[in-house]
Short mmCIF file of C-alpha atoms in Angstrom, two decimals:
data_model
loop_
_atom_site.label_atom_id
_atom_site.label_comp_id
_atom_site.label_asym_id
_atom_site.label_seq_id
_atom_site.Cartn_x
_atom_site.Cartn_y
_atom_site.Cartn_z
CA MET A 10 0.16 -55.39 -13.88
CA GLY A 11 2.54 -52.85 -15.57
CA LEU A 12 -0.34 -51.19 -17.42
CA LEU A 13 -2.41 -51.06 -14.28
CA LEU A 14 0.48 -49.24 -12.34
CA ALA A 15 0.70 -46.72 -15.08
CA VAL A 16 -2.77 -46.00 -15.18
CA LEU A 17 -2.64 -45.35 -11.42
CA VAL A 18 0.07 -43.17 -11.57
CA LEU A 19 -1.40 -41.20 -14.42
CA LEU A 20 -4.75 -40.65 -12.38
CA LEU A 21 -2.94 -39.92 -9.07
CA PRO A 22 -2.89 -35.95 -9.40
CA GLY A 23 -7.04 -36.02 -9.87
CA VAL A 24 -7.86 -38.16 -6.71
CA SER A 25 -9.94 -36.22 -4.37
CA GLY A 26 -8.23 -37.58 -1.40
CA LEU A 27 -5.03 -36.11 -2.06
CA PRO A 28 -5.22 -32.18 -1.98
CA PHE A 29 -2.80 -29.94 -3.64
CA TYR A 30 -1.11 -26.94 -2.09
CA ASN A 31 1.61 -25.11 -3.92
CA GLY A 32 3.51 -28.34 -5.10
CA PHE A 33 2.97 -30.55 -1.98
CA TYR A 34 0.34 -33.31 -1.47
CA TYR A 35 -0.83 -34.06 1.93
CA SER A 36 -1.99 -37.71 1.93
CA ASN A 37 -1.69 -38.29 5.73
CA GLY A 38 -5.50 -38.19 6.47
CA ARG A 39 -8.07 -41.01 6.02
CA ASN A 40 -11.15 -39.05 4.76
CA PRO A 41 -11.08 -38.91 0.89
CA GLY A 42 -13.92 -36.57 0.82
CA ASN A 43 -12.04 -33.64 2.63
CA ASN A 44 -10.62 -30.66 0.27
CA GLY A 45 -7.99 -29.29 2.60
CA HIS A 46 -10.18 -26.66 3.87
CA GLY A 47 -12.33 -26.22 7.30
CA HIS A 48 -12.03 -28.94 9.88
CA GLY A 49 -10.26 -32.33 9.02
CA GLU A 50 -11.76 -35.62 9.53
CA GLY A 51 -10.48 -39.09 10.05
CA LEU A 52 -6.95 -38.81 11.84
CA PHE A 53 -8.06 -35.36 13.07
CA SER A 54 -11.54 -36.41 13.93
CA GLY A 55 -12.80 -34.48 16.67
CA VAL A 56 -9.59 -31.69 16.98
CA LYS A 57 -10.46 -28.32 15.58
CA LEU A 58 -7.81 -25.92 14.27
CA VAL A 59 -8.16 -22.19 15.38
CA VAL A 60 -6.12 -19.35 14.06
CA GLU A 61 -6.44 -15.87 15.46
CA THR A 62 -5.35 -12.56 13.94
CA PRO A 63 -6.17 -9.20 15.02
CA GLU A 64 -9.51 -7.36 13.83
CA GLU A 65 -8.03 -3.77 14.05
CA THR A 66 -6.01 -2.34 11.43
CA LEU A 67 -2.37 -1.97 12.27
CA PHE A 68 -0.60 1.33 11.41
CA THR A 69 3.11 1.95 11.12
CA TYR A 70 5.53 4.11 9.09
CA ARG A 71 7.75 3.61 6.15
CA GLY A 72 11.33 2.39 7.18
CA ALA A 73 9.88 0.78 10.38
CA SER A 74 9.70 -2.75 11.55
CA VAL A 75 6.12 -4.24 12.16
CA THR A 76 4.96 -7.51 13.46
CA LEU A 77 1.88 -8.90 11.92
CA PRO A 78 0.10 -11.28 14.87
CA CYS A 79 -1.11 -14.74 14.09
CA ARG A 80 -1.46 -17.49 16.58
CA TYR A 81 -3.09 -20.89 16.10
CA ARG A 82 -4.26 -23.49 18.79
CA HIS A 83 -6.09 -26.96 18.71
CA GLU A 84 -9.44 -27.42 20.38
CA PRO A 85 -9.32 -29.64 22.36
CA ALA A 86 -5.56 -29.03 23.12
CA LEU A 87 -3.22 -31.78 21.92
CA ALA A 88 -1.29 -33.66 24.46
CA SER A 89 1.98 -32.89 22.37
CA PRO A 90 2.72 -30.24 19.80
CA ARG A 91 3.14 -31.47 16.17
CA PRO A 92 4.58 -29.42 13.22
CA VAL A 93 2.62 -27.55 10.90
CA ARG A 94 3.02 -25.65 7.56
CA VAL A 95 2.88 -21.90 7.67
CA LYS A 96 2.00 -19.57 4.76
CA TRP A 97 2.04 -15.74 4.67
CA TRP A 98 0.72 -14.06 1.49
CA LYS A 99 -0.68 -10.74 0.61
CA GLN A 100 -3.87 -10.15 -1.06
CA LEU A 101 -3.69 -7.69 -4.14
CA GLU A 102 -6.33 -5.51 -5.55
CA ASN A 103 -8.60 -6.00 -8.50
CA GLY A 104 -8.42 -9.69 -8.39
CA ALA A 105 -4.82 -10.20 -9.23
CA PRO A 106 -3.26 -13.06 -7.98
CA GLU A 107 -2.20 -13.06 -4.30
CA GLN A 108 1.54 -12.47 -3.63
CA ASP A 109 3.45 -14.96 -1.78
CA VAL A 110 5.39 -13.54 1.19
CA LEU A 111 6.60 -16.59 3.52
CA VAL A 112 6.29 -20.36 3.64
CA ALA A 113 7.68 -22.30 6.58
CA ILE A 114 7.73 -26.08 7.67
CA GLY A 115 9.25 -26.69 11.10
CA PRO A 116 12.36 -24.48 11.56
CA LYS A 117 12.82 -24.06 7.61
CA HIS A 118 11.36 -21.00 6.01
CA ARG A 119 11.55 -19.52 2.61
CA SER A 120 10.72 -15.75 1.54
CA PHE A 121 9.68 -14.44 -1.83
CA GLY A 122 10.34 -11.56 -4.10
CA ASP A 123 10.77 -8.08 -2.53
CA TYR A 124 10.40 -9.52 0.86
CA ARG A 125 13.59 -11.71 0.80
CA GLY A 126 15.62 -10.76 3.60
CA ARG A 127 13.15 -8.53 5.21
CA VAL A 128 10.80 -11.31 6.68
CA HIS A 129 10.85 -13.91 9.27
CA LEU A 130 8.40 -15.65 11.68
CA ARG A 131 8.75 -14.47 15.35
CA ARG A 132 8.04 -17.75 17.05
CA ASP A 133 8.56 -16.07 20.55
CA GLU A 134 6.23 -18.39 22.16
CA GLU A 135 4.77 -22.05 21.09
CA ARG A 136 2.07 -21.93 18.24
CA ASP A 137 3.19 -18.34 17.45
CA VAL A 138 3.67 -17.82 13.81
CA SER A 139 3.53 -13.86 13.70
CA LEU A 140 5.20 -12.45 10.54
CA GLU A 141 7.79 -9.73 11.15
CA ILE A 142 8.64 -7.20 8.48
CA ARG A 143 11.84 -4.89 8.50
CA ASP A 144 12.28 -1.65 6.47
CA LEU A 145 8.63 -1.05 5.35
CA ARG A 146 8.08 0.13 1.97
CA LEU A 147 5.20 2.23 0.43
CA GLU A 148 3.91 -0.89 -1.38
CA ASP A 149 3.99 -3.07 1.92
CA TYR A 150 0.47 -1.79 3.20
CA GLY A 151 -2.46 -3.92 2.43
CA ARG A 152 -4.05 -7.33 3.61
CA TYR A 153 -1.90 -10.18 4.54
CA ARG A 154 -3.19 -13.72 5.04
CA CYS A 155 -1.77 -16.16 7.79
CA GLU A 156 -2.62 -19.92 6.57
CA VAL A 157 -1.82 -22.77 9.21
CA ILE A 158 -1.94 -26.07 7.74
CA ASP A 159 -1.86 -29.32 9.75
CA GLY A 160 -2.26 -32.35 7.67
CA LEU A 161 -5.79 -32.29 6.07
CA GLU A 162 -6.67 -29.04 8.57
CA ASP A 163 -6.37 -25.61 6.92
CA GLN A 164 -7.46 -22.43 8.61
CA SER A 165 -6.31 -18.78 8.23
CA GLY A 166 -7.09 -15.13 9.40
CA LEU A 167 -6.44 -11.71 7.78
CA VAL A 168 -4.20 -8.79 8.99
CA GLU A 169 -4.58 -5.57 7.60
CA LEU A 170 -1.63 -3.41 7.71
CA GLU A 171 -1.73 0.73 6.87
CA LEU A 172 1.31 3.11 6.76
CA ARG A 173 0.79 6.58 8.07
CA GLY A 174 0.61 8.75 4.94
CA VAL A 175 -1.22 11.43 3.08
CA VAL A 176 -3.44 11.18 0.02
CA PHE A 177 -2.94 14.14 -2.57
CA PRO A 178 -4.32 14.80 -5.99
CA TYR A 179 -2.03 14.88 -8.89
CA GLN A 180 -2.19 15.91 -12.48
CA PRO A 181 0.82 16.01 -14.84
CA PRO A 182 2.30 19.17 -16.73
CA ARG A 183 0.16 18.40 -19.76
CA GLY A 184 -2.80 19.12 -17.89
CA ARG A 185 -6.25 17.44 -16.43
CA TYR A 186 -7.13 14.00 -17.41
CA ARG A 187 -4.07 12.97 -19.23
CA LEU A 188 -3.16 9.85 -17.29
CA ASN A 189 -4.18 6.19 -18.24
CA PHE A 190 -3.82 3.73 -15.24
CA HIS A 191 -0.19 2.57 -15.93
CA GLU A 192 0.98 6.30 -16.21
CA ALA A 193 -0.70 7.24 -13.30
CA GLN A 194 1.26 4.67 -11.27
CA GLN A 195 4.42 6.16 -12.81
CA ALA A 196 3.53 9.77 -11.92
CA CYS A 197 2.91 8.65 -8.27
CA GLU A 198 6.31 6.75 -8.20
CA GLU A 199 8.06 9.80 -9.50
CA GLN A 200 6.60 11.82 -6.63
CA ASP A 201 7.96 9.38 -4.19
CA ALA A 202 4.28 8.02 -3.73
CA VAL A 203 2.14 5.18 -4.75
CA VAL A 204 -1.53 5.11 -6.37
CA ALA A 205 -3.87 5.31 -3.18
CA SER A 206 -6.48 2.82 -2.34
CA PHE A 207 -10.22 3.39 -2.04
CA GLU A 208 -9.74 2.99 1.80
CA GLN A 209 -6.92 5.65 2.10
CA LEU A 210 -9.16 8.01 0.00
CA PHE A 211 -12.06 7.40 2.08
CA ARG A 212 -10.11 8.10 5.03
CA ALA A 213 -8.68 11.29 3.66
CA TRP A 214 -12.33 12.21 2.81
CA GLU A 215 -13.29 11.89 6.51
CA GLU A 216 -10.50 14.36 7.13
CA GLY A 217 -11.77 16.86 5.00
CA LEU A 218 -10.38 16.09 1.38
CA ASP A 219 -12.46 17.73 -1.23
CA TRP A 220 -11.41 17.60 -4.85
CA CYS A 221 -13.67 17.81 -7.91
CA ASN A 222 -11.38 16.15 -10.52
CA ALA A 223 -11.78 12.20 -10.75
CA GLY A 224 -8.74 10.29 -10.44
CA TRP A 225 -7.30 6.71 -10.53
CA LEU A 226 -7.14 4.39 -7.41
CA GLN A 227 -4.98 1.33 -6.89
CA ASP A 228 -8.02 -1.11 -7.87
CA ALA A 229 -8.03 0.89 -11.36
CA SER A 230 -11.62 2.39 -10.40
CA VAL A 231 -11.84 6.17 -10.96
CA GLN A 232 -13.34 8.24 -8.01
CA TYR A 233 -13.21 11.93 -6.33
CA PRO A 234 -13.99 13.01 -2.74
CA ILE A 235 -16.74 15.68 -2.02
CA THR A 236 -17.11 17.22 1.23
CA LEU A 237 -19.17 20.33 -0.14
CA PRO A 238 -21.64 19.33 -2.84
CA ARG A 239 -21.80 21.81 -5.79
CA GLN A 240 -23.04 21.92 -9.33
CA PRO A 241 -19.99 21.16 -11.29
CA CYS A 242 -19.14 18.14 -8.93
CA GLY A 243 -21.94 15.71 -9.19
CA GLY A 244 -24.75 18.10 -8.32
CA LEU A 245 -26.36 19.96 -5.16
CA GLY A 246 -28.78 16.96 -4.66
CA LEU A 247 -26.15 14.30 -3.95
CA ALA A 248 -24.98 14.02 -0.18
CA PRO A 249 -21.22 14.46 0.47
CA GLY A 250 -19.12 11.44 -0.09
CA VAL A 251 -16.66 9.91 -2.56
CA ARG A 252 -18.17 9.73 -6.10
CA SER A 253 -17.39 6.63 -8.27
CA TYR A 254 -17.18 6.43 -12.06
CA GLY A 255 -16.36 2.55 -11.34
CA PRO A 256 -13.65 0.51 -12.81
CA ARG A 257 -12.18 1.98 -16.01
CA HIS A 258 -10.35 0.65 -19.14
CA ARG A 259 -6.50 0.70 -17.54
CA ARG A 260 -5.10 1.81 -21.24
CA LEU A 261 -7.68 3.58 -22.97
CA HIS A 262 -9.36 5.82 -20.22
CA ARG A 263 -7.55 8.95 -19.03
CA TYR A 264 -7.81 10.73 -15.70
CA ASP A 265 -5.88 12.48 -12.97
CA VAL A 266 -4.53 10.09 -10.07
CA PHE A 267 -4.73 9.97 -6.23
CA CYS A 268 -1.30 9.37 -4.86
CA PHE A 269 -0.47 8.17 -1.32
CA ALA A 270 2.82 9.49 0.12
CA ALA A 271 3.97 7.88 3.47
CA ALA A 272 5.50 9.82 6.37
CA LEU A 273 9.10 10.97 5.89
CA ARG A 274 12.57 9.78 6.84
CA GLY A 275 14.28 12.82 5.95
CA GLN A 276 13.67 16.79 6.13
CA VAL A 277 11.95 19.03 3.50
CA TYR A 278 12.86 22.50 3.92
CA TYR A 279 12.66 25.97 2.12
CA LEU A 280 16.20 26.99 0.71
CA GLU A 281 16.96 30.55 1.83
CA HIS A 282 18.65 31.82 -1.15
CA PRO A 283 19.49 35.59 -2.14
CA GLU A 284 17.92 35.26 -5.66
CA LYS A 285 14.75 33.84 -7.33
CA LEU A 286 15.59 30.78 -9.28
CA THR A 287 14.58 28.99 -12.62
CA LEU A 288 13.76 25.13 -12.30
CA ALA A 289 17.40 24.32 -13.33
CA GLU A 290 18.80 26.66 -10.87
CA ALA A 291 16.65 25.50 -8.08
CA THR A 292 17.79 21.97 -8.65
CA GLU A 293 21.49 22.90 -8.74
CA ALA A 294 21.13 25.28 -5.58
CA CYS A 295 19.60 22.12 -3.55
CA ARG A 296 22.36 19.96 -4.90
CA GLU A 297 25.14 22.42 -3.52
CA ASP A 298 23.28 22.51 -0.18
CA GLY A 299 23.77 18.57 0.10
CA ALA A 300 20.32 17.93 -0.65
CA GLN A 301 18.00 17.23 -3.62
CA ILE A 302 15.12 19.06 -5.09
CA ALA A 303 11.87 17.90 -3.27
CA LYS A 304 9.20 15.97 -4.73
CA VAL A 305 5.32 16.61 -4.50
CA GLY A 306 4.85 13.54 -2.26
CA GLN A 307 7.73 14.79 0.13
CA LEU A 308 6.22 18.19 0.29
CA PHE A 309 2.68 16.86 1.21
CA ALA A 310 4.18 14.38 3.78
CA ALA A 311 6.18 17.16 5.33
CA TRP A 312 3.28 19.44 5.58
CA LYS A 313 1.18 16.61 7.06
CA PHE A 314 3.30 15.08 9.57
CA LEU A 315 6.07 17.60 10.34
CA GLY A 316 3.84 20.73 10.21
CA LEU A 317 5.92 22.51 7.56
CA ASP A 318 4.44 25.95 7.19
CA ARG A 319 5.77 28.63 4.56
CA CYS A 320 4.18 31.23 2.47
CA ASP A 321 7.08 31.13 0.07
CA ALA A 322 6.25 29.52 -3.24
CA GLY A 323 9.07 27.34 -4.60
CA TRP A 324 9.83 24.96 -7.08
CA LEU A 325 9.45 21.07 -7.00
CA ALA A 326 10.98 18.29 -8.94
CA ASP A 327 8.21 17.77 -11.29
CA GLY A 328 8.30 21.70 -12.31
CA SER A 329 5.55 22.40 -10.54
CA VAL A 330 5.49 25.42 -7.86
CA ARG A 331 3.72 25.15 -4.41
CA TYR A 332 4.04 25.91 -0.93
CA PRO A 333 2.76 24.42 2.45
CA VAL A 334 0.35 26.25 4.95
CA ALA A 335 -0.11 24.41 8.25
CA HIS A 336 -1.47 27.69 9.94
CA PRO A 337 -3.55 29.54 7.46
CA ARG A 338 -3.31 33.40 7.74
CA PRO A 339 -4.02 36.60 5.80
CA HIS A 340 -2.05 36.96 2.65
CA CYS A 341 -1.26 33.40 2.58
CA GLY A 342 -4.15 31.63 0.25
CA PRO A 343 -7.38 30.20 1.47
CA PRO A 344 -8.36 30.18 4.99
CA GLU A 345 -8.01 26.04 5.02
CA ALA A 346 -4.49 24.59 5.63
CA GLY A 347 -3.01 22.48 3.00
CA VAL A 348 -0.58 22.46 0.08
CA ARG A 349 -1.09 25.45 -2.31
CA SER A 350 -0.38 25.04 -6.04
CA PHE A 351 0.93 27.65 -8.76
CA GLY A 352 0.69 24.68 -11.40
CA PHE A 353 3.48 24.44 -13.71
CA PRO A 354 5.00 27.79 -14.75
CA ASP A 355 7.46 28.60 -17.26
CA PRO A 356 10.77 26.70 -16.16
CA HIS A 357 12.86 29.32 -17.50
CA ALA A 358 11.45 32.12 -15.44
CA ALA A 359 13.49 32.95 -12.45
CA SER A 360 10.45 33.87 -10.06
CA TYR A 361 10.41 31.34 -7.47
CA GLY A 362 12.42 29.76 -4.57
CA VAL A 363 12.79 25.93 -4.04
CA TYR A 364 11.88 23.11 -1.55
CA CYS A 365 14.75 20.70 -0.77
CA TYR A 366 14.97 17.37 0.51
CA ARG A 367 17.47 15.85 2.51
CA PRO A 368 17.38 12.27 3.36
CA ARG A 369 18.51 10.70 6.96
#
C-alpha cells in the first residue's frame, strides 16, 4: 500500500485532469480531458466565460496614469458571483517570454519587477478587472494580456498601449553602421529614448519619415522607411514603404538604429549666450542655468510636440550639433520641417550655441 501511494504521488504532476498555472493546480473540475483553455466542462458545463477588452489602441504620455480596460462575464449569468483568478502580463517582442505584471486572487494581489508599486486592479464595478498603471515609462508601451481563470475555465483578451512619441534615426559619432543590436539599445537609452518598434516606424513612415540608412528595430529586425523611391534606396522600381532586411544577428551585424522618444515632461530651450561655445563650455553653461545639456531624443520630442523652432545650431549631450525647424523658411535648411543635423563637429571648436533641458 505504501509503495502504491508513493507511485501515485510521483505521477500526480502528469495527470491530465490537473492543469498547471504558475505553481497552482486547479482540480475542482470533473472533466479530466480539459486543458485549462477554452470552455470548461463538468462542474462548469453550460456556462461560458467571456473576457472583454477594447479593440482600439490606447494612446497616452510618459509620466501619465492609464487604465487598461478588462471586464468579464458568464453566459448565462450566474445567480451569485464566485471568486476568480486574474493575471496581467505583457507580451514581448521576438519570441521572448512574457513579462508578468500582476496576479490577483480575490482581494489579494501581487505585482512584479518594475511594475511593483505602480499597478493595481481598478475593481470599480463587479467583474471589472481593469489594470491601472501609474507613472508610465518609455518601456511600458506594448501589448498586455488580461487573463481570467475560473476553475478550469480560462479566457483572455489583449490591450495595446502606445505612448505619444517621435521616431528618429540615430548613428553614433563613429559613423554609419557601427552598432550591433545591444549597442543600439544603449545608444537610444543614452538619448532618453528606446529602440522603436515596427509599428512605431510604420506610423512615422505614414507621417512622412524618409530615411535611406537601415536601422535596428525592437524585434532585432533591420528596416528603413522610404516615401520617395530613388536608386540608392532600393531602386526606382519599388513602391514607397518600409524596406526590410529581416531579422539580423544581434551581436555580429552592425547598422544604425531607429529610436523612439516620448513626449517630454520638461522644457528644451536654446540658451542665449554672448559667445559661441565648445562642447565642454556648452555643458557647463546649461548647468549654470539650472538645467542640463539636452539629449537628441529630448530635442526631437520638443520639436514634435512643443513646436520648438530655432534656426540656431546648438550642441547636444552626445556631441552632435542640431537645430529644430517647425516652420521651414529661407536660409534655414531644407523646405521640410524637421531636426537638422551638422553631425559631430570637433568638440573643442567654439562654433555653436547649446540646447538645454530643464525637467519639471
